[in-house]
Backbone as XML, in Angstrom:
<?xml version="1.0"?>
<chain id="A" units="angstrom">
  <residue number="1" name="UNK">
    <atom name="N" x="50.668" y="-43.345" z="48.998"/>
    <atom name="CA" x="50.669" y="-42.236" z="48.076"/>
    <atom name="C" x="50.289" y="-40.966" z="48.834"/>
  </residue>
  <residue number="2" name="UNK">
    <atom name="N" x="51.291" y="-39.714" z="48.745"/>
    <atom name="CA" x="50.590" y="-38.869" z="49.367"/>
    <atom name="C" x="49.778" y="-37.798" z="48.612"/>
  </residue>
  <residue number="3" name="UNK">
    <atom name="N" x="48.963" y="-37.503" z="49.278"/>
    <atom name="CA" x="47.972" y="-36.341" z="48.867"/>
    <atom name="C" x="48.542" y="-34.617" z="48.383"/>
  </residue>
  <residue number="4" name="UNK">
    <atom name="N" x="48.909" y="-34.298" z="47.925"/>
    <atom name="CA" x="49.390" y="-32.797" z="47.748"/>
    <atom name="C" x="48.496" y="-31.933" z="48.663"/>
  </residue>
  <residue number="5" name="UNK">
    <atom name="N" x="48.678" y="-31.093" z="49.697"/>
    <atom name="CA" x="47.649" y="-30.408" z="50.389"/>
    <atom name="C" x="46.861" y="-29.605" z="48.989"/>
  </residue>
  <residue number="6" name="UNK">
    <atom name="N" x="47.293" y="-29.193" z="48.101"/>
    <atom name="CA" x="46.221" y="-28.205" z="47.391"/>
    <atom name="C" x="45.235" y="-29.350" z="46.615"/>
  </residue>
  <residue number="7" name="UNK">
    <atom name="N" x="44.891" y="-30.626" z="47.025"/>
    <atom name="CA" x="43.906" y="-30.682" z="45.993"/>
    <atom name="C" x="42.933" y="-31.374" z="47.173"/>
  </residue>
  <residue number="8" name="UNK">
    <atom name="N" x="43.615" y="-31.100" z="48.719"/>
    <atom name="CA" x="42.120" y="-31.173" z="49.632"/>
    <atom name="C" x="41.052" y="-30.189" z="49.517"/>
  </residue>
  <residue number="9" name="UNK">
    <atom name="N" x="39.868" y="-30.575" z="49.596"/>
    <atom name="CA" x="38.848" y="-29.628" z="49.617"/>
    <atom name="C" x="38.455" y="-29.167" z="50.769"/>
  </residue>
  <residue number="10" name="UNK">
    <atom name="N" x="37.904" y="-28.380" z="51.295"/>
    <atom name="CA" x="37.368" y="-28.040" z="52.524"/>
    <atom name="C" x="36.143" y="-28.061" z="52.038"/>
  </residue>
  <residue number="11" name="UNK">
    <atom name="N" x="34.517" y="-28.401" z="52.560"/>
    <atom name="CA" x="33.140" y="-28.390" z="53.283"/>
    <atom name="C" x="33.516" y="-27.445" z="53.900"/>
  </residue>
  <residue number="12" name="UNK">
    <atom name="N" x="33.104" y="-25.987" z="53.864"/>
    <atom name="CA" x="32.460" y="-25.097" z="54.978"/>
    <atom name="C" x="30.917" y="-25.090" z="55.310"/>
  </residue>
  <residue number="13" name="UNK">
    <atom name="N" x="30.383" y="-24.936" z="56.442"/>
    <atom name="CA" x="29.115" y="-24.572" z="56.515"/>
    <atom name="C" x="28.681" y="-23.840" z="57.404"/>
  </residue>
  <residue number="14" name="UNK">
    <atom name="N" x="27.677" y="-22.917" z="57.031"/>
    <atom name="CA" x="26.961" y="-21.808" z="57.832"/>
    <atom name="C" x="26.387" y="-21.794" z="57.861"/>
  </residue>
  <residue number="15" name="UNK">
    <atom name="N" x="25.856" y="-21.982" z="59.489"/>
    <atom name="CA" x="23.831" y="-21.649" z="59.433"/>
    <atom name="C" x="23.376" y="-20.942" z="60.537"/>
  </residue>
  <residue number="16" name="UNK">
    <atom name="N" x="22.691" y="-20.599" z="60.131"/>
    <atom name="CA" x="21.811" y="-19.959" z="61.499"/>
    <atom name="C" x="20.222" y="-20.020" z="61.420"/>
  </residue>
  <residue number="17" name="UNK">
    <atom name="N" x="19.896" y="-20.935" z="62.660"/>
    <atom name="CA" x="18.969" y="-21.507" z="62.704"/>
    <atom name="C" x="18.330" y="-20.936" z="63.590"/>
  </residue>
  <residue number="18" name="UNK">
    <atom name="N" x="16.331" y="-20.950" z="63.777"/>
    <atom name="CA" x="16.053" y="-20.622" z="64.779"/>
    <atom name="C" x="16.022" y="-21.245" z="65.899"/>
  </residue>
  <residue number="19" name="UNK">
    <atom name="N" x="16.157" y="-20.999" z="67.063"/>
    <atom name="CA" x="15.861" y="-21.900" z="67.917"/>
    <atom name="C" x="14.608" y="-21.514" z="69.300"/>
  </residue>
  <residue number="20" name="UNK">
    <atom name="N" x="14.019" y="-20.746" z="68.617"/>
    <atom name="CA" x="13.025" y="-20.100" z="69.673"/>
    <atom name="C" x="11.574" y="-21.365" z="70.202"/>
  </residue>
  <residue number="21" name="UNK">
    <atom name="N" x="11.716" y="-22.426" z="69.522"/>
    <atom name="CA" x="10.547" y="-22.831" z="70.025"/>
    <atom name="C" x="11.156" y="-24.748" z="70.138"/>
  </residue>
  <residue number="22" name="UNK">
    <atom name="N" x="10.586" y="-25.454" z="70.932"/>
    <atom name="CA" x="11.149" y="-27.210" z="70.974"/>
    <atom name="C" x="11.207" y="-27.448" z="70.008"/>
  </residue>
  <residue number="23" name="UNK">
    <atom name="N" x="10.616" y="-27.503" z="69.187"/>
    <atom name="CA" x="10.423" y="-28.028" z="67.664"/>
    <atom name="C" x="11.955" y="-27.355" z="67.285"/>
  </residue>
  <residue number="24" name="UNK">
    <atom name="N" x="12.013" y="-26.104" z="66.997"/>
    <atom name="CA" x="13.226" y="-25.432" z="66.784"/>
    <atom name="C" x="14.583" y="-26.033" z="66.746"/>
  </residue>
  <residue number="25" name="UNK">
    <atom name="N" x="14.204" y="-25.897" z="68.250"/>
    <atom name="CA" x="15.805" y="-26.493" z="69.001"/>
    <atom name="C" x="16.369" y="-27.633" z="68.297"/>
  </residue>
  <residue number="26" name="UNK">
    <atom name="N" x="15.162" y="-28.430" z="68.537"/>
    <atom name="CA" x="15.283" y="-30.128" z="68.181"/>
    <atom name="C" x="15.847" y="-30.217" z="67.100"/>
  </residue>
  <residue number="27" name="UNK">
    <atom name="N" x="15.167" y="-29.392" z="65.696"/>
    <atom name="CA" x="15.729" y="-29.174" z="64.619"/>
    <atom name="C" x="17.123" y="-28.909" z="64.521"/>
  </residue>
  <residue number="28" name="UNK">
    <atom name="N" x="17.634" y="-27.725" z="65.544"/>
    <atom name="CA" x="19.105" y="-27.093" z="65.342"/>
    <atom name="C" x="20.188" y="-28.685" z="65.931"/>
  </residue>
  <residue number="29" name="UNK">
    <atom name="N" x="19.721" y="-29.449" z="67.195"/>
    <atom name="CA" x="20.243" y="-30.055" z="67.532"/>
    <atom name="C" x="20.888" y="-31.446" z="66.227"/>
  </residue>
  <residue number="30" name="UNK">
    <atom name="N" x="19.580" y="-32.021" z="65.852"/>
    <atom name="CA" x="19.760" y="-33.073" z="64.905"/>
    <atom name="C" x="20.923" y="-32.499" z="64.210"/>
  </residue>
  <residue number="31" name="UNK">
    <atom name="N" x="20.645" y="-31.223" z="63.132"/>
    <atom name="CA" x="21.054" y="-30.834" z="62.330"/>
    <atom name="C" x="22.513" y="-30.523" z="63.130"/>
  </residue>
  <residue number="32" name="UNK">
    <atom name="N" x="22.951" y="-29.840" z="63.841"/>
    <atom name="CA" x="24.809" y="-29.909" z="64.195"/>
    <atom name="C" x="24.775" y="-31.639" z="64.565"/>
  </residue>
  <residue number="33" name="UNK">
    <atom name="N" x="23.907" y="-32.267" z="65.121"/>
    <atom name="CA" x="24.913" y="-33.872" z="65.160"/>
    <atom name="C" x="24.804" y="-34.109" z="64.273"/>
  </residue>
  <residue number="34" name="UNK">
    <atom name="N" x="24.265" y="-33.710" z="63.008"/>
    <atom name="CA" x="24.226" y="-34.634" z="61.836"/>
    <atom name="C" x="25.818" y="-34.234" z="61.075"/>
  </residue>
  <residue number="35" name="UNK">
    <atom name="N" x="26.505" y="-33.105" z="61.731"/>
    <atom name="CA" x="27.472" y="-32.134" z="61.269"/>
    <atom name="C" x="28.692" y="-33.484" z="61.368"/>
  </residue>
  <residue number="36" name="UNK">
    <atom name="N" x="28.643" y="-33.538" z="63.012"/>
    <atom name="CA" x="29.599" y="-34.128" z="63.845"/>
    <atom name="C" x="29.695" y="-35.439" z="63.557"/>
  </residue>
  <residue number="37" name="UNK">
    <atom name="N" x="28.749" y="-36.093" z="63.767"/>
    <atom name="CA" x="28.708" y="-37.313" z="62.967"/>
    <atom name="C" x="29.042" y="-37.849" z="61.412"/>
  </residue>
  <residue number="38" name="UNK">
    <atom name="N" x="29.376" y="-36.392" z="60.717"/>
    <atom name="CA" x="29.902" y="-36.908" z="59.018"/>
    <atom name="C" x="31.252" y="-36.177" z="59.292"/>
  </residue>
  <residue number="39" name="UNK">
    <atom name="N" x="31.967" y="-36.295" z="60.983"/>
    <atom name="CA" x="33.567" y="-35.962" z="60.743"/>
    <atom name="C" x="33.593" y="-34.431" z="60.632"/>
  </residue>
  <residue number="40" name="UNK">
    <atom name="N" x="32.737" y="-33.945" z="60.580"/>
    <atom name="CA" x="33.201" y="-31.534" z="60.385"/>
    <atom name="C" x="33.172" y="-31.077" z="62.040"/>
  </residue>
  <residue number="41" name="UNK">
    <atom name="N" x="34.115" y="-30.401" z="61.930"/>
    <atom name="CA" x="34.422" y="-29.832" z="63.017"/>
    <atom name="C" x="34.055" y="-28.426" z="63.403"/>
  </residue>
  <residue number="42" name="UNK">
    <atom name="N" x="33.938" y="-27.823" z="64.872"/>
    <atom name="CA" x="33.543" y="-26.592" z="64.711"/>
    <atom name="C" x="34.230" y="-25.449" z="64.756"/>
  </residue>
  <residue number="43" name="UNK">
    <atom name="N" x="34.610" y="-24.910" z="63.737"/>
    <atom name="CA" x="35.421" y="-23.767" z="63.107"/>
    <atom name="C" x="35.243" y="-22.207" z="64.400"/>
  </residue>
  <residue number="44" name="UNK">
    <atom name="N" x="33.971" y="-21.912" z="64.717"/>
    <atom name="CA" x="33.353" y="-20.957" z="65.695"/>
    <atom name="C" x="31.891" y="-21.196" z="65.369"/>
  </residue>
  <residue number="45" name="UNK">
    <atom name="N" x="31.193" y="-20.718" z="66.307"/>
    <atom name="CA" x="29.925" y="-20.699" z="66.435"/>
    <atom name="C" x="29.065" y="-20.769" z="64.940"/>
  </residue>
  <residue number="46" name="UNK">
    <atom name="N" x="28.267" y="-21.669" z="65.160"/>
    <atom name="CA" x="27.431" y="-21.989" z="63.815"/>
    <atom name="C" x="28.162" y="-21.721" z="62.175"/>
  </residue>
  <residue number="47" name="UNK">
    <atom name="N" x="29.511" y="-22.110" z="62.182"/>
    <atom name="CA" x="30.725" y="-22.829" z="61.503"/>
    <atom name="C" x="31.189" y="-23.622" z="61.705"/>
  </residue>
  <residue number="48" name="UNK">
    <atom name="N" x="31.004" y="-24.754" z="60.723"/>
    <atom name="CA" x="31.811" y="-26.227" z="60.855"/>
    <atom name="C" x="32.340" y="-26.635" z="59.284"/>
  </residue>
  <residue number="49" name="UNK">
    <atom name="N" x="33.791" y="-27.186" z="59.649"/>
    <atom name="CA" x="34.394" y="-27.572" z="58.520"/>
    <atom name="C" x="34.802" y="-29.157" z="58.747"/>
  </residue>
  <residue number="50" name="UNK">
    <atom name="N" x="35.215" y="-29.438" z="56.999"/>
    <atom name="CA" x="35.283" y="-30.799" z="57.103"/>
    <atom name="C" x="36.428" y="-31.360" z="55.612"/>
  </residue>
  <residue number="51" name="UNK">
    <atom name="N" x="37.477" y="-31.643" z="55.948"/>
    <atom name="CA" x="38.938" y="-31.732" z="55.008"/>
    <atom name="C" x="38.401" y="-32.793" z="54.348"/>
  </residue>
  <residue number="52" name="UNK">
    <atom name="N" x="38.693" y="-33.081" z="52.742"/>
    <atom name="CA" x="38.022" y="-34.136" z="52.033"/>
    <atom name="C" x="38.970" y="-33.862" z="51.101"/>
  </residue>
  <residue number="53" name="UNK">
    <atom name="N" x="39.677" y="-35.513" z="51.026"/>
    <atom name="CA" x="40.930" y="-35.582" z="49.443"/>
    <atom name="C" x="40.420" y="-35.694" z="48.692"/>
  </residue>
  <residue number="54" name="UNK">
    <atom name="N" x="39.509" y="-35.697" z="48.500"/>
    <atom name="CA" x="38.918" y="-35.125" z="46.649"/>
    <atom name="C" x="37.925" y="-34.537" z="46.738"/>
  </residue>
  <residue number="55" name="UNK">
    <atom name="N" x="37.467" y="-34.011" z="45.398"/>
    <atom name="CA" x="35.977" y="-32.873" z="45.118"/>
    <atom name="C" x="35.016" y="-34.115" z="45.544"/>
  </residue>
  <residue number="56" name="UNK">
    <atom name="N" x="35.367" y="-35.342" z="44.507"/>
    <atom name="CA" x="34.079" y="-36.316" z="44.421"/>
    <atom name="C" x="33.596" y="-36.517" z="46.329"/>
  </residue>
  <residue number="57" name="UNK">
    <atom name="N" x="34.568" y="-36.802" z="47.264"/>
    <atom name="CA" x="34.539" y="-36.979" z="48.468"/>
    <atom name="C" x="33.626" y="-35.801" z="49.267"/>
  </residue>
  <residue number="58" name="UNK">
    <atom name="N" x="33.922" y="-34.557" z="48.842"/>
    <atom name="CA" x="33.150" y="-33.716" z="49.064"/>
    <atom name="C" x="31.927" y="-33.005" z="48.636"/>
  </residue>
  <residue number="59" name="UNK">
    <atom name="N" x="31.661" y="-33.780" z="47.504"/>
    <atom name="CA" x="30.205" y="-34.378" z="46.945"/>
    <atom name="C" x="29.216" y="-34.915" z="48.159"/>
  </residue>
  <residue number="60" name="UNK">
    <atom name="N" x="30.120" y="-35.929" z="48.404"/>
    <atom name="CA" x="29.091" y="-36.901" z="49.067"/>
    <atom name="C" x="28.638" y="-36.279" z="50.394"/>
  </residue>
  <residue number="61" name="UNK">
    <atom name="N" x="29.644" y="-35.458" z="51.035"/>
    <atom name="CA" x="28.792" y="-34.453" z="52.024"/>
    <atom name="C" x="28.406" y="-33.650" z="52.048"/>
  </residue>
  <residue number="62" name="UNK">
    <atom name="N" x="28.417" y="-33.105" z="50.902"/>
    <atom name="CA" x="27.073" y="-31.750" z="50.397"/>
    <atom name="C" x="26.083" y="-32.195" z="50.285"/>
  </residue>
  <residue number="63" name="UNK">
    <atom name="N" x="25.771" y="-33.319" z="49.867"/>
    <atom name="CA" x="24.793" y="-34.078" z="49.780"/>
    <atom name="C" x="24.047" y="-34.463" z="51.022"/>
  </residue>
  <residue number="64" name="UNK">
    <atom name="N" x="24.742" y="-34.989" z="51.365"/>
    <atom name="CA" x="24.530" y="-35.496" z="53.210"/>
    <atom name="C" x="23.750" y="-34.326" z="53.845"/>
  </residue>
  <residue number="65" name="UNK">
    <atom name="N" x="24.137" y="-33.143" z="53.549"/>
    <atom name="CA" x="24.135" y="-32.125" z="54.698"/>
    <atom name="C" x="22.900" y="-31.189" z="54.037"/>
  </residue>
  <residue number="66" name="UNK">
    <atom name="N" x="23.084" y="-31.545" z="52.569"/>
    <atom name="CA" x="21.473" y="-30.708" z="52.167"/>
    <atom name="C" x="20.765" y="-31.726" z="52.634"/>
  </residue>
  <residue number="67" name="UNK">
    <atom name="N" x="20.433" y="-33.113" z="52.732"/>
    <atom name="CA" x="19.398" y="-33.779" z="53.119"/>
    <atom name="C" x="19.122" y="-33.434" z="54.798"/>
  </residue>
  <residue number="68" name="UNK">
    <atom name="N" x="19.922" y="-32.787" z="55.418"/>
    <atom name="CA" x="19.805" y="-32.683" z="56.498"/>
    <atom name="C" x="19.044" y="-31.403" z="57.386"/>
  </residue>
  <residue number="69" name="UNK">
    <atom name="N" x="19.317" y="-30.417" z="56.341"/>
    <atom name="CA" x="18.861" y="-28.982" z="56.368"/>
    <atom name="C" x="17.504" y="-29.016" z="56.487"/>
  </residue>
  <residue number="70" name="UNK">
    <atom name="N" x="17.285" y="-28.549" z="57.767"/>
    <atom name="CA" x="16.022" y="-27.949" z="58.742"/>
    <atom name="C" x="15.299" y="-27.367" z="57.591"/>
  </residue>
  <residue number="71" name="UNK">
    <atom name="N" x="13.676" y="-26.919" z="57.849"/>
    <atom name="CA" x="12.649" y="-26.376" z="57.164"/>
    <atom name="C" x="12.888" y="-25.426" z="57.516"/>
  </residue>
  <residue number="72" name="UNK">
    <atom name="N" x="13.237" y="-24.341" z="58.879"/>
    <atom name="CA" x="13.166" y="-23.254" z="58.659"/>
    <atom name="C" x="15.068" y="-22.579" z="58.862"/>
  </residue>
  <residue number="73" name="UNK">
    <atom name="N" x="15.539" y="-21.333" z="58.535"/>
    <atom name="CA" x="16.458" y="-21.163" z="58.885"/>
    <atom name="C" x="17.540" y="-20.799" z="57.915"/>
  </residue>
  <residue number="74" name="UNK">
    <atom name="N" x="18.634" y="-20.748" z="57.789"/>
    <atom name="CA" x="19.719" y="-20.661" z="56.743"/>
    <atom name="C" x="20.847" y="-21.091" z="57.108"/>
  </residue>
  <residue number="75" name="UNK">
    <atom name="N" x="21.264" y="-22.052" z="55.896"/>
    <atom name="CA" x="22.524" y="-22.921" z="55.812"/>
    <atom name="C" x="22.693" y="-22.402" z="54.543"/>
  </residue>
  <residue number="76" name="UNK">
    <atom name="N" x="24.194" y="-22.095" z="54.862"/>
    <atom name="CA" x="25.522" y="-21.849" z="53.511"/>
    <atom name="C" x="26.385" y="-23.068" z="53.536"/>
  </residue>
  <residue number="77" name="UNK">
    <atom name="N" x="26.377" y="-23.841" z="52.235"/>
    <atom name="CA" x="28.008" y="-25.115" z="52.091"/>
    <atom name="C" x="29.110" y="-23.937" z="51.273"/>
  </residue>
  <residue number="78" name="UNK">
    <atom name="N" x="29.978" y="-24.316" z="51.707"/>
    <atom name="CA" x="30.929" y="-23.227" z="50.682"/>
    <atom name="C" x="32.308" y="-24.927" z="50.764"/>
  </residue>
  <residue number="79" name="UNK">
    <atom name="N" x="32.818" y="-25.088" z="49.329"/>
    <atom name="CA" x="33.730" y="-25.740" z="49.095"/>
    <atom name="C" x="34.872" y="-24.862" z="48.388"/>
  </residue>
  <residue number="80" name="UNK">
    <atom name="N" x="36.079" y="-24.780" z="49.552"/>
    <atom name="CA" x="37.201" y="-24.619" z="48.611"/>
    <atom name="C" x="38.574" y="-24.975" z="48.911"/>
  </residue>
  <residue number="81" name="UNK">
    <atom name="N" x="39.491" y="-24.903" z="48.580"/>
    <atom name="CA" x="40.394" y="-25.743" z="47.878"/>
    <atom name="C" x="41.749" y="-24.956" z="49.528"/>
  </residue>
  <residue number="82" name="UNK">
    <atom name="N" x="42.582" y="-25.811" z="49.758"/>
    <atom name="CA" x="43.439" y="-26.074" z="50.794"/>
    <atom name="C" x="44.508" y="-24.607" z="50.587"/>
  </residue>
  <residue number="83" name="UNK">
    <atom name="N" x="44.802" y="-24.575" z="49.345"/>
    <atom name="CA" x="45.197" y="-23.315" z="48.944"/>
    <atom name="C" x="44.361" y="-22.167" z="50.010"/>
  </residue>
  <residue number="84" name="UNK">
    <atom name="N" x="43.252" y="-21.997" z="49.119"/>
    <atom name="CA" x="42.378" y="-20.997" z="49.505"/>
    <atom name="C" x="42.139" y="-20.575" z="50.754"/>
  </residue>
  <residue number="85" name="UNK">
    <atom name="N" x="42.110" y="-22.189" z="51.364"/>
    <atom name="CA" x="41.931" y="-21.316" z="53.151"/>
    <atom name="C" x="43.143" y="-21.273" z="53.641"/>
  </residue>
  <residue number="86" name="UNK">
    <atom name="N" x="44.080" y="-21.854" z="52.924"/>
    <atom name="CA" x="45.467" y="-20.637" z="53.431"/>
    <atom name="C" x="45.630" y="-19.635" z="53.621"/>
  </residue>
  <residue number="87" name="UNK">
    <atom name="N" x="44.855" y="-18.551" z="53.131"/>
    <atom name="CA" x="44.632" y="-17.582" z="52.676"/>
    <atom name="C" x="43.802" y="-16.265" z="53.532"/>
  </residue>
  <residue number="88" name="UNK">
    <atom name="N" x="43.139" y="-17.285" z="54.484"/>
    <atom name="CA" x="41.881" y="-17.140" z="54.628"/>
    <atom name="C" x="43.586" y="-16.332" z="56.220"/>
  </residue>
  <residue number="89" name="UNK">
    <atom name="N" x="42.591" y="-14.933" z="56.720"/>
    <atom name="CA" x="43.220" y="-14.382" z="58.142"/>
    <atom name="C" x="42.527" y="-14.581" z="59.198"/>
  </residue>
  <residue number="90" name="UNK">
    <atom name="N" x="43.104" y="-14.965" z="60.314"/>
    <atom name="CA" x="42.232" y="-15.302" z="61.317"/>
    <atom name="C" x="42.792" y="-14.255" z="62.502"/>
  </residue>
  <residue number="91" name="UNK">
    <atom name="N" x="42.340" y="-13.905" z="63.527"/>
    <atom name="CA" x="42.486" y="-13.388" z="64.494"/>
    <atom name="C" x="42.291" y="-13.548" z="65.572"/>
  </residue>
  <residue number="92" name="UNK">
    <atom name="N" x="42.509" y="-13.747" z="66.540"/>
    <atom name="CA" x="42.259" y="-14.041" z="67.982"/>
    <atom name="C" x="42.337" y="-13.310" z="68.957"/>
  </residue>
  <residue number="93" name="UNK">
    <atom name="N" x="41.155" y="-11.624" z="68.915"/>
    <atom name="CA" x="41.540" y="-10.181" z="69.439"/>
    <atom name="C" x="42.296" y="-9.531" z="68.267"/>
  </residue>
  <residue number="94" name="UNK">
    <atom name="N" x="43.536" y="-8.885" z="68.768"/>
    <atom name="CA" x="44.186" y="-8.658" z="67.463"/>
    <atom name="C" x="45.746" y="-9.579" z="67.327"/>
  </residue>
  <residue number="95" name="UNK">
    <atom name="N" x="45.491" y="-10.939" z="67.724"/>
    <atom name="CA" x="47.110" y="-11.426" z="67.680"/>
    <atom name="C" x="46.311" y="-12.844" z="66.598"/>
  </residue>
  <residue number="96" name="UNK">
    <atom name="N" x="46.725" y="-12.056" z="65.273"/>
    <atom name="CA" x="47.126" y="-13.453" z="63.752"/>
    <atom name="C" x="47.065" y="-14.739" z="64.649"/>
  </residue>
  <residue number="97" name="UNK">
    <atom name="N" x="46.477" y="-15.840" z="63.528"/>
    <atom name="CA" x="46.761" y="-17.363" z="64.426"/>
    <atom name="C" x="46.654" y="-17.971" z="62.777"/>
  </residue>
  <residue number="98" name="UNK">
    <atom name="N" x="47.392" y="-18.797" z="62.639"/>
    <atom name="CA" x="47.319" y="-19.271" z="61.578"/>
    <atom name="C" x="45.502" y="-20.238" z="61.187"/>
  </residue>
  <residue number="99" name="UNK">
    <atom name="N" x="45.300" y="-20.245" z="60.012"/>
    <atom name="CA" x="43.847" y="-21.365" z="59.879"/>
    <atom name="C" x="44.142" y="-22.396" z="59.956"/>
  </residue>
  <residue number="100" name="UNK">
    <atom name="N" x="42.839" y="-23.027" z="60.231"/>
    <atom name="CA" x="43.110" y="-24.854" z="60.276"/>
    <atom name="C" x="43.970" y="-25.310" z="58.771"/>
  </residue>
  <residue number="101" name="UNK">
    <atom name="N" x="44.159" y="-26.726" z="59.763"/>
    <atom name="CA" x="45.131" y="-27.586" z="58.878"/>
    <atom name="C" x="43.743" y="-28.895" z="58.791"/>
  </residue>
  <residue number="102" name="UNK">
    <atom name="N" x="44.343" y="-29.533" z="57.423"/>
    <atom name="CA" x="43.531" y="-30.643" z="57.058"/>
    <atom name="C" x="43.992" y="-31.828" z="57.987"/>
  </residue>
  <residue number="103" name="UNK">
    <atom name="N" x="43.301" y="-32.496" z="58.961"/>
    <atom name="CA" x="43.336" y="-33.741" z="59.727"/>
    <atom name="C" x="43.837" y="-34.824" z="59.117"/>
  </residue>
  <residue number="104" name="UNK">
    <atom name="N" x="44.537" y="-35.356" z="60.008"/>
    <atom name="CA" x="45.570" y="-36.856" z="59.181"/>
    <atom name="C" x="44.429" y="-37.516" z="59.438"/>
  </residue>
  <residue number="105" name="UNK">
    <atom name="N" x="43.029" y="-37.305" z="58.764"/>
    <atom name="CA" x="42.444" y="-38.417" z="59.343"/>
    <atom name="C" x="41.923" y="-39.747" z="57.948"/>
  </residue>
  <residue number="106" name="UNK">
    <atom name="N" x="42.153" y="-41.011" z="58.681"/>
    <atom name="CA" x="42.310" y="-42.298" z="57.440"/>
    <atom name="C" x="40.763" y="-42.326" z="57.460"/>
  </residue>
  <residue number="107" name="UNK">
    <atom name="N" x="40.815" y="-43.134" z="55.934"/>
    <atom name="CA" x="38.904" y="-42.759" z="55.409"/>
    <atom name="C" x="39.027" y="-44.311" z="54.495"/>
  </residue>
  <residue number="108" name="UNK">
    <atom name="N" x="38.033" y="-45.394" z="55.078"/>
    <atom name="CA" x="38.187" y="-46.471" z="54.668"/>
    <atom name="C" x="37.042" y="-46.552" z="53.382"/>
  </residue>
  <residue number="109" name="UNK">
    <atom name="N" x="36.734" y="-46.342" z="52.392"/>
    <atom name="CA" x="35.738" y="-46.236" z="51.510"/>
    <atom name="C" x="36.637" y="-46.652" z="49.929"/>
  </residue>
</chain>
């Protein structure tokens, strides 16, 4: 059965963390493998996204990823819809590049 691209969701996330002290770091570190390890990729610097065929699917890693969120610092989840980051302009200097595409990737659950 195939998926219609508009009813993938995208996981965005943004953070910016401190990293001025070991404790810090350690924190920022866990927290991006905890990124990489639930499959999100890195979009640019302290942006990572993550393609999910349904909302409910992308439940379960909002979830994931607030349990994961450091004590000090700021993380944004932003979920939206395959449409939407169509939408979205990217640039590379000033030469357009199209946005990511959702990964053929198989999800055994």
């Amino acid at each position: 059965m195939a998926v219609s691209p508009y009813q993938i969701v995208w996981t965005i996330v943004m953070f910016d963390l401190p990293v001025r002290t070991k404790r810090e770091r350690k924190a920022y570190t866990q927290f991006r493998r905890t990124l990489l390890e639930n499959g999100f990729g890195m979009m640019q610097f302290s942006v990572y996204l993550r393609s999910n065929l349904t909302e409910e699917k992308a439940g379960v890693y909002e979830t994931r990823i607030k349990a994961a969120v450091p004590d000090d610092g700021e993380v944004r989840i932003l979920q939206v819809t395959e449409r939407q980051l169509e939408r979205m302009k990217v640039f590379y200097g000033k030469i357009p590049q199209a946005p990511e595409k959702a990964s053929e990737q198989l999800e055994f659950f």
